[in-house]
Coordinates of C-alpha atoms and ligand atoms in Angstrom, one line a residue:
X1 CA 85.6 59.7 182.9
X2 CA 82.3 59.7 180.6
X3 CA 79.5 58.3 182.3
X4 CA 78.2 55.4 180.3
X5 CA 74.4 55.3 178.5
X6 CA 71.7 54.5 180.4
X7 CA 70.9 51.0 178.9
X8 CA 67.4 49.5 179.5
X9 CA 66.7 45.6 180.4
X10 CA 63.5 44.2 180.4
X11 CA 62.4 41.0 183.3
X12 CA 59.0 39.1 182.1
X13 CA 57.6 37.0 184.8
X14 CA 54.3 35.9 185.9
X15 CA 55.4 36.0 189.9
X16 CA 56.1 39.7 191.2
X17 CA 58.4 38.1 193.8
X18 CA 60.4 36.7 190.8
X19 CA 60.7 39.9 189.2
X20 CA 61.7 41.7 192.7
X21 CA 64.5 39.1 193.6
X22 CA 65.3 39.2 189.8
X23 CA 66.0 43.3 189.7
X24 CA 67.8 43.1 193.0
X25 CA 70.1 40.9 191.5
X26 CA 70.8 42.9 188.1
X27 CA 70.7 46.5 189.7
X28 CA 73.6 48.1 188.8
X29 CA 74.3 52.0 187.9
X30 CA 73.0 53.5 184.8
X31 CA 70.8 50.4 184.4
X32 CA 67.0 50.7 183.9
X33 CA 65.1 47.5 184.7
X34 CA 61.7 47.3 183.2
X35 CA 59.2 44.3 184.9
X36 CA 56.1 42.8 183.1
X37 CA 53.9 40.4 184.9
X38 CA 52.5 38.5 181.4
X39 CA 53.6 38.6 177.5
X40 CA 51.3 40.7 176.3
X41 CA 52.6 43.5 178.9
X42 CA 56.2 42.9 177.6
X43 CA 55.3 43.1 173.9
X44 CA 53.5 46.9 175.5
X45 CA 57.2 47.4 176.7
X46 CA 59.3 46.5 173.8
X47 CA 57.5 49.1 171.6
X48 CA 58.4 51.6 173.7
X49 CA 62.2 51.1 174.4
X50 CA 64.9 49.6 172.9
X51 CA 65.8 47.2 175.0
X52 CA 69.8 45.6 175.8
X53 CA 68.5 42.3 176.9
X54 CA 65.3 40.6 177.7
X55 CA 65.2 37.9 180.3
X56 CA 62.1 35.5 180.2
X57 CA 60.4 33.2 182.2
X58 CA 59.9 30.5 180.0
X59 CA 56.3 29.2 182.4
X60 CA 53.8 31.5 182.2
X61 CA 50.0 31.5 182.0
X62 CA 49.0 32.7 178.9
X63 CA 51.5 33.2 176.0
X64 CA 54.3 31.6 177.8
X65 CA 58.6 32.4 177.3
X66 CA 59.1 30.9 173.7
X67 CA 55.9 32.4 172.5
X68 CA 56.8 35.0 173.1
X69 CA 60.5 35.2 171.9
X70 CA 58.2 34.1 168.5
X71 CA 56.3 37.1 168.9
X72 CA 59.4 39.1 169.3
X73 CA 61.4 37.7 166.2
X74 CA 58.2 38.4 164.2
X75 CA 58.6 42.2 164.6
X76 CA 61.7 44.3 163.2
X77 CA 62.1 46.4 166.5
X78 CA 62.8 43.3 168.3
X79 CA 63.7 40.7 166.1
X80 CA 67.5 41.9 167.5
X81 CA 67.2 41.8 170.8
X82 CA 69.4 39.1 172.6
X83 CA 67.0 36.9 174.6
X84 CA 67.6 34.6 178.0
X85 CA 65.3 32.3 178.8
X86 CA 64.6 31.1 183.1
X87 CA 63.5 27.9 183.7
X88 CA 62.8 25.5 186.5
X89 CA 65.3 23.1 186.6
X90 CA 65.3 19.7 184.0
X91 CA 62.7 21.2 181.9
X92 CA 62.8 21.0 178.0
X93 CA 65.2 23.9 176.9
X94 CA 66.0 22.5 172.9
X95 CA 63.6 25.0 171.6
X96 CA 64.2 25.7 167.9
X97 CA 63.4 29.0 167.0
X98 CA 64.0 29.0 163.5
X99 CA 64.6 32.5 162.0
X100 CA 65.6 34.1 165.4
X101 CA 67.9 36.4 163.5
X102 CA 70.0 37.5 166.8
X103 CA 71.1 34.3 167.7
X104 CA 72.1 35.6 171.0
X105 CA 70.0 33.3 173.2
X106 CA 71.1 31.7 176.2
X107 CA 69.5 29.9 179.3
X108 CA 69.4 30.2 183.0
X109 CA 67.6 27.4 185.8
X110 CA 66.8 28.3 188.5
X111 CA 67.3 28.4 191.4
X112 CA 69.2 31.5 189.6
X113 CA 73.3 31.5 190.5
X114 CA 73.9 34.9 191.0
X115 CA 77.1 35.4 189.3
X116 CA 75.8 33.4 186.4
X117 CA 72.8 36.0 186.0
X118 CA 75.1 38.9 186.6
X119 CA 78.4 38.0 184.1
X120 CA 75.2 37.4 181.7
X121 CA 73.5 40.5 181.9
X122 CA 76.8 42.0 182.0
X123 CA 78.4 40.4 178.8
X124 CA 75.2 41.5 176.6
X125 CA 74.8 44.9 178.3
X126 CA 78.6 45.4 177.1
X127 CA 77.3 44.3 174.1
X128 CA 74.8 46.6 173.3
X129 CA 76.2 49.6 175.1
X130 CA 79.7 48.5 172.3
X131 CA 77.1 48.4 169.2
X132 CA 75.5 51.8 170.3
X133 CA 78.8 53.7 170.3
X134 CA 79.8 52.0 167.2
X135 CA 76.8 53.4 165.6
X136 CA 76.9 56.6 167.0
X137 CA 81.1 56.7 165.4
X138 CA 79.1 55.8 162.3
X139 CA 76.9 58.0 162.1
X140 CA 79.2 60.7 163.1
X141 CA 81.9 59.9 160.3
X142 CA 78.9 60.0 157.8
X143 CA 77.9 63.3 158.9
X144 CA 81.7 64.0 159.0
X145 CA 81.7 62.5 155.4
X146 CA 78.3 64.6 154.0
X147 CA 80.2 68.3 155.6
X148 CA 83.4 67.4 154.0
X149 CA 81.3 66.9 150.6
X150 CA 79.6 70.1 150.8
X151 CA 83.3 71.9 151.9
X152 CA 84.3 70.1 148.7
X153 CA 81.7 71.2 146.5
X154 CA 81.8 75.1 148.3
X155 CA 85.8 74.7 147.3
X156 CA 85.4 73.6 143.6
X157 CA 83.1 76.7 143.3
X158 CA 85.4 78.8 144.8
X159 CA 88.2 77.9 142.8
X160 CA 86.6 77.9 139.5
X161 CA 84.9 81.2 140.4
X162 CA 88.7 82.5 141.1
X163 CA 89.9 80.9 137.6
X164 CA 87.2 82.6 136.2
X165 CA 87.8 86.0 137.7
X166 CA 91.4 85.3 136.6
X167 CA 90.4 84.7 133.1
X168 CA 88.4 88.0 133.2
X169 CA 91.3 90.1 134.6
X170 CA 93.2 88.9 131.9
X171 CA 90.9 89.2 129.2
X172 CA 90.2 92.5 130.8
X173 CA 93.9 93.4 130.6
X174 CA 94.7 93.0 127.2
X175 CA 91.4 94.7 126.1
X176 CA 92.2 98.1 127.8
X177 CA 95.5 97.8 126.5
X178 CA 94.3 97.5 123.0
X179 CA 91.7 100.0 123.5
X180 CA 94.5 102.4 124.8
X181 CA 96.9 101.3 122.5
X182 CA 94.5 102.7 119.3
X183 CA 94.2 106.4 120.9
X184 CA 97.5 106.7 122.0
X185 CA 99.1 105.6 118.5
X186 CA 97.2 108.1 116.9
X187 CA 98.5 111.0 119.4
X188 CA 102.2 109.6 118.6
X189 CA 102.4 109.4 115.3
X190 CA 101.1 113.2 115.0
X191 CA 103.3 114.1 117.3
X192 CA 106.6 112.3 115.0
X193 CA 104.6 113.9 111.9
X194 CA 105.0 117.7 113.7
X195 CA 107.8 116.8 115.1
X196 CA 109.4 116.3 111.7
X197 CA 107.6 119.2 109.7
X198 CA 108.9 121.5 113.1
X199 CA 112.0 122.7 111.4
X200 CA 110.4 123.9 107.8
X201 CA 107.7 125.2 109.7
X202 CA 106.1 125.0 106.3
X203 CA 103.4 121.7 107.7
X204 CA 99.8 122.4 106.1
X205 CA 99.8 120.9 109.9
X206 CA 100.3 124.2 111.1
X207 CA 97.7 125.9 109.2
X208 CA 95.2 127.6 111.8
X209 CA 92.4 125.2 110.1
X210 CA 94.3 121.6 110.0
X211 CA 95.8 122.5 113.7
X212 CA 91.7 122.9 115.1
X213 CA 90.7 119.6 113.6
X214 CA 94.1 118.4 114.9
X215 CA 93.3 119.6 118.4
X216 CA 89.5 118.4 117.9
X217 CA 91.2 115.0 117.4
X218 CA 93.6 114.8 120.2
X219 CA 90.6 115.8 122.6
X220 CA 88.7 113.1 121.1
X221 CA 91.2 110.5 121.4
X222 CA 92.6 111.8 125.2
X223 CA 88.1 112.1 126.2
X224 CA 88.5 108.0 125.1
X225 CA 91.5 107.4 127.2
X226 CA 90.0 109.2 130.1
X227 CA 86.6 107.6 129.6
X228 CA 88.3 104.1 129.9
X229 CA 90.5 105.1 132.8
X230 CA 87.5 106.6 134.4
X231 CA 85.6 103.0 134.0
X232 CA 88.6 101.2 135.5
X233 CA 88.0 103.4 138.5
X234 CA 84.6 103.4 138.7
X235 CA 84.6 99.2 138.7
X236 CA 87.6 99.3 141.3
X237 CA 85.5 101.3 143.7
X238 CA 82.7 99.5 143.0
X239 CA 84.2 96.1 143.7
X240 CA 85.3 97.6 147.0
X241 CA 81.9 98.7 147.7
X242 CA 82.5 102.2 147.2
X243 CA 80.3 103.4 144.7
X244 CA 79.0 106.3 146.7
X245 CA 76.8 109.0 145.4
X246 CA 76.2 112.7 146.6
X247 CA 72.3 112.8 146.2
X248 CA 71.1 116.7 145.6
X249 CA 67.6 118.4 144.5
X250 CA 67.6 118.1 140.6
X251 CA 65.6 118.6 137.5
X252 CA 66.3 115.6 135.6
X253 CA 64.1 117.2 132.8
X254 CA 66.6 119.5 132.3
X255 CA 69.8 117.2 132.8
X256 CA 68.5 115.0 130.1
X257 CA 68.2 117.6 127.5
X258 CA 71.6 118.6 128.7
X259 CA 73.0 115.0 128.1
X260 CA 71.2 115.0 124.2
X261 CA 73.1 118.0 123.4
X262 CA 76.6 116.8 124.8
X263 CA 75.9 114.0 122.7
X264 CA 74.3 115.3 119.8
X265 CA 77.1 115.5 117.8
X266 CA 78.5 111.3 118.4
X267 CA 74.8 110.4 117.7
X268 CA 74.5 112.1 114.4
X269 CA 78.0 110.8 113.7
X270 CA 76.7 107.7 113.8
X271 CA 73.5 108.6 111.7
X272 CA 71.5 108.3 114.9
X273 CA 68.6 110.5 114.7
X274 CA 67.2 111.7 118.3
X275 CA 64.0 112.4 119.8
X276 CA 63.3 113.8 123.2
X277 CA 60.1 113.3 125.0
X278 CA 60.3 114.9 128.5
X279 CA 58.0 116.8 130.0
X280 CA 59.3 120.8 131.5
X281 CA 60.5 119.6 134.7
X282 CA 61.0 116.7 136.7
X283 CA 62.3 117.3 140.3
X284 CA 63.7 114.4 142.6
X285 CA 67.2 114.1 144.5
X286 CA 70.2 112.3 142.9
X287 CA 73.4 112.3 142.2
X288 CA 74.0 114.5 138.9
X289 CA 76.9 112.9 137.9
X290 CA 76.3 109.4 138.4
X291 CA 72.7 110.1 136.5
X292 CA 74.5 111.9 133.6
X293 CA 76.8 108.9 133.7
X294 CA 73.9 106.0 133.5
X295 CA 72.1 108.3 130.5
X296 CA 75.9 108.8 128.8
X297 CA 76.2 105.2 128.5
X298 CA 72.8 104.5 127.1
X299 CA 73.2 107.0 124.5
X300 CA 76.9 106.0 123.9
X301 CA 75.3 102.6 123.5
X302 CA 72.9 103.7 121.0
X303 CA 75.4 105.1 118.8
X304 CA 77.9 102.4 119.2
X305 CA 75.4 99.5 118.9
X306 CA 72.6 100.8 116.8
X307 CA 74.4 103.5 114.4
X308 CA 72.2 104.7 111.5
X309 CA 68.6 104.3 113.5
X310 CA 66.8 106.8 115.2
X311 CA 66.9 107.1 118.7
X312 CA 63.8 108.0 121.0
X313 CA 64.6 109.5 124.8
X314 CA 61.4 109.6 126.7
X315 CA 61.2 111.4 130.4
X316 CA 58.3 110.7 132.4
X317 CA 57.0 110.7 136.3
X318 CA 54.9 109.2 138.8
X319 CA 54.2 106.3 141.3
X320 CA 57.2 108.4 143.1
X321 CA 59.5 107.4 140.4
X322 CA 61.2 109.2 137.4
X323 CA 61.3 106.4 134.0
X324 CA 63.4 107.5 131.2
X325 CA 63.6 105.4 128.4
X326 CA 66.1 104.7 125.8
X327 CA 64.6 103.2 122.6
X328 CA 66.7 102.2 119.4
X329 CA 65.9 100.3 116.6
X330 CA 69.4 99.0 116.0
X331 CA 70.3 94.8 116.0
X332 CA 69.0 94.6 119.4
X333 CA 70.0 91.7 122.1
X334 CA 69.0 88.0 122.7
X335 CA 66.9 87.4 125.5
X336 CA 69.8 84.8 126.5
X337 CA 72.1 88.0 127.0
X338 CA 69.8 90.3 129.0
X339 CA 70.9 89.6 132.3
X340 CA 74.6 88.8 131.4
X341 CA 75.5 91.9 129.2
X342 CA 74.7 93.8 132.6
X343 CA 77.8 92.3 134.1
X344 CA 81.3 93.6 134.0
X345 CA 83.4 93.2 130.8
X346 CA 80.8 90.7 129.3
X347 CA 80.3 92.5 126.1
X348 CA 78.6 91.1 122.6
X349 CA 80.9 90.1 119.8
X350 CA 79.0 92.2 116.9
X351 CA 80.8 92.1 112.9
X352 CA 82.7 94.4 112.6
X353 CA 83.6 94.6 116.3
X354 CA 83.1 97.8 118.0
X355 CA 85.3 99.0 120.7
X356 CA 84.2 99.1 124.6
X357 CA 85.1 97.3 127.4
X358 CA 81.6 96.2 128.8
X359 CA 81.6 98.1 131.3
X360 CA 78.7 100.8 130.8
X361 CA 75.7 98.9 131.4
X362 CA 77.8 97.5 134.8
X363 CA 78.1 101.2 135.7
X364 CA 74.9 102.4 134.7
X365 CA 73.1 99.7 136.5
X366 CA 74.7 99.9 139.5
X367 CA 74.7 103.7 139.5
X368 CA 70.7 103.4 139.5
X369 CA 70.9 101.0 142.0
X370 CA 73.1 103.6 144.4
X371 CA 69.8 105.4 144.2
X372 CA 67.9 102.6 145.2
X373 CA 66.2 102.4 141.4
X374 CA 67.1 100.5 138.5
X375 CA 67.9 99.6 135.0
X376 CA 65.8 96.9 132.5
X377 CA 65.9 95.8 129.4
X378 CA 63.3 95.2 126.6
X379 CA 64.9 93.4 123.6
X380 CA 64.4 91.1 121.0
X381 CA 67.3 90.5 117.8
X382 CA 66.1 92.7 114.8
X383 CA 63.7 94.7 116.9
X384 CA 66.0 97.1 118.8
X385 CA 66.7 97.6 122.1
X386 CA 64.3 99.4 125.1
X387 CA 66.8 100.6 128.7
X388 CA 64.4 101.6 131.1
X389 CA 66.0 103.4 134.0
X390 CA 63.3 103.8 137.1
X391 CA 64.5 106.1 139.8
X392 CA 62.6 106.7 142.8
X393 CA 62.1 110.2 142.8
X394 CA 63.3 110.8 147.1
X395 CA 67.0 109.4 145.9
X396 CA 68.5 106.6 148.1
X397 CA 65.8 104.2 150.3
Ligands
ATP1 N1 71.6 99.6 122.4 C1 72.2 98.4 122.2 N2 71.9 97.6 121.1 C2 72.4 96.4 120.9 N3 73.3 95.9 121.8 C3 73.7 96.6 122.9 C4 73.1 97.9 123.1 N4 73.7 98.3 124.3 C5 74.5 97.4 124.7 N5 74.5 96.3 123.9 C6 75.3 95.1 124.1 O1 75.6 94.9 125.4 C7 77.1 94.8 125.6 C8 77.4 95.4 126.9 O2 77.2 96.8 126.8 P1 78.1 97.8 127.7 O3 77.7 99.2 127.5 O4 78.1 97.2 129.1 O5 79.6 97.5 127.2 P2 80.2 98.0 125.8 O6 79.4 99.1 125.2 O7 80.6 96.9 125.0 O8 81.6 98.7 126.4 P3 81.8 100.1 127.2 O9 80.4 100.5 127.5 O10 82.5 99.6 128.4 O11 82.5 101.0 126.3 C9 77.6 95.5 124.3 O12 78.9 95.0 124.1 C10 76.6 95.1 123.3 O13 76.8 93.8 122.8
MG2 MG1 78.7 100.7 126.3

């Protein structure tokens, strides 16, 4: 069985025998008597604890019983506390004690009956030790109540965070299927178109010239397919944490320049004009691919979102860290969409739309962040659009 709280009681009396034969009479386990000799020793006391009962001698030299029980009703701390009053027999006891907000007040004469004093102390003790627990349950149901609120609001999170990723996989869904969709038309309906020409033989399709541009087209339109497939992959892995990179003494001087050429021709497709500004060499150790992959998509970027501008590429070192910068001077991006066009699928909704699946700024960012650098933006609409990649030049932390 629980053992039950300590409860304190306190005995005011002028005469230390009274007090003595008083406490020997009350004494009972888990029961803490507390004597004062005078008042103004009791009011000392009832600061202190919080008292069950107080049991006073209504003669005393000084402030006597009912001046105090004014003194206690006066205070908050006390104004609660059930109060008996001891006095000789056939004394006045009508004391009105207007405002006495407990109203638990009872009398005792003495010569004190013993089971009178105890079933007294007992039925208040009870009492208190009943209001304690009930405000302990209280406060333990609030508590209960405030943890079930925060579970609440944790689960409304959760769940519209899942609707929200569900909404993306199925936005993200019909995108790639569109995007593939485009490509893989294409490749059909050449294929019907030499299909049908196959038995003639006689197709300007078959000319040595038409069949190079044809073959120039089909690797264009499979290098999209493979690109986007190679995106799904790359945000699967990373969304398992698996984004891992093979870090490896480079010259990123050179692998830039590299990059500008395997995109020289898309740029000027796009009427992009491009500048490089890189000094001979710059050494560090990274992951080629993942840093041929982060410049890809800026310059990809450049061209898609900024066609018919120039396009400035700018290598530089120190502070232990390689910066390349990307600079176009194409619509550029709100401030509002700096941080979110990093995220996965969020893309912009230009006129006349341009195809992607927001995923290369994702990538790119993250593959900078593999290497414990990063990407930023500088951007402001009509003013272009600045990607700064900083990558410490030792590779991972
Ligand atoms: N250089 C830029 N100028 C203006 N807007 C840009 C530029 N680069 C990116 N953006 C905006 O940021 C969005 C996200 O870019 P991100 O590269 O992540 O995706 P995407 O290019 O739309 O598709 P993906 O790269 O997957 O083919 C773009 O849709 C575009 O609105
Ligand atoms: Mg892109």
């Amino acid at each position: 069985m629980p053992q039950l709280p300590e409860v304190n009681v306190l005995i005011v009396d002028d005469l230390p025998e009274n007090l003595l034969a008083l406490e020997a009479l009350i004494r009972q386990p888990q029961l803490v008597v507390h004597q004062a000799g005078s008042a103004e020793q009791a009011l000392a006391l009832l600061l202190d604890h919080d008292f069950a009962l107080a049991i006073l001698d209504v003669q005393m030299p000084g402030m006597n019983g009912f001046e105090l029980a004014e003194a206690m009703r006066g205070t908050g701390k006390t104004r609660h506390i059930p109060i008996v009053f001891v006095s000789a027999a056939g004394s006045e006891l009508n004391y009105a004690f207007k405002g006495y907000e407990s109203g638990a007040i009872d009398f005792l004469q003495k010569p004190l009956d013993t089971h009178a004093v105890r079933s007294k102390v007992n039925v208040f003790v009870e009492l208190h030790r009943q209001r304690k627990l009930l405000k302990e349950q209280v406060a333990a149901l609030q508590q209960a109540r405030r943890e079930q609120d925060a579970l609440l609001g944790k689960l409304e999170v959760a769940h519209s965070e899942l609707e929200r990723a569900v909404a993306m996989r199925d936005d993200f869904i019909s995108l790639v299927t569109q995007e593939l969709r485009t490509p893989l038309n294409d490749l059909y309906v050449q294929t019907q178109m030499r299909k049908t020409h196959l038995p003639s033989g006689d197709s300007p399709a078959f000319a040595v010239s038409s069949a190079r541009e044809m073959l120039d087209r089909e690797e264009r339109q499979i290098g999209a397919m493979l690109g986007l497939i190679d995106g799904m992959l790359d945000v699967s892995r990373l969304r398992t944490g698996e984004l891992t990179i093979h870090p490896r003494p480079l010259d990123l001087a050179a692998l830039v320049r590299r990059a500008g050429t395997s995109h020289a021709a898309r740029l000027e497709a796009a009427g992009c004009e491009v500048t490089l500004d890189a000094p001979a060499s710059v050494q560090g150790v990274w992951d080629e691919f993942r840093i041929d992959q982060i410049i890809s998509n800026l310059l990809i970027n450049a061209a898609q979102h900024a066609p018919g501008q120039p396009v400035r590429l700018s290598l530089s070192s120190g502070d232990g860290e390689a910066r390349l910068v990307v600079r176009d001077h194409g619509p550029g991006i709100a401030p509002r969409d700096h941080e979110r066009v990093f995220r996965q699928f969020e893309r912009g909704t230009p006129l006349p739309p341009v195809p992607g699946l927001g995923l290369g700024l994702y990538i790119a960012q993250q593959a900078a962040r593999a290497h414990g650098g990063s990407v930023s933006l500088d951007s402001a609409p009509g003013e272009g659009a600045t990607f700064t990649v900083r990558l410490p030049l030792a590779g991972t932390p």
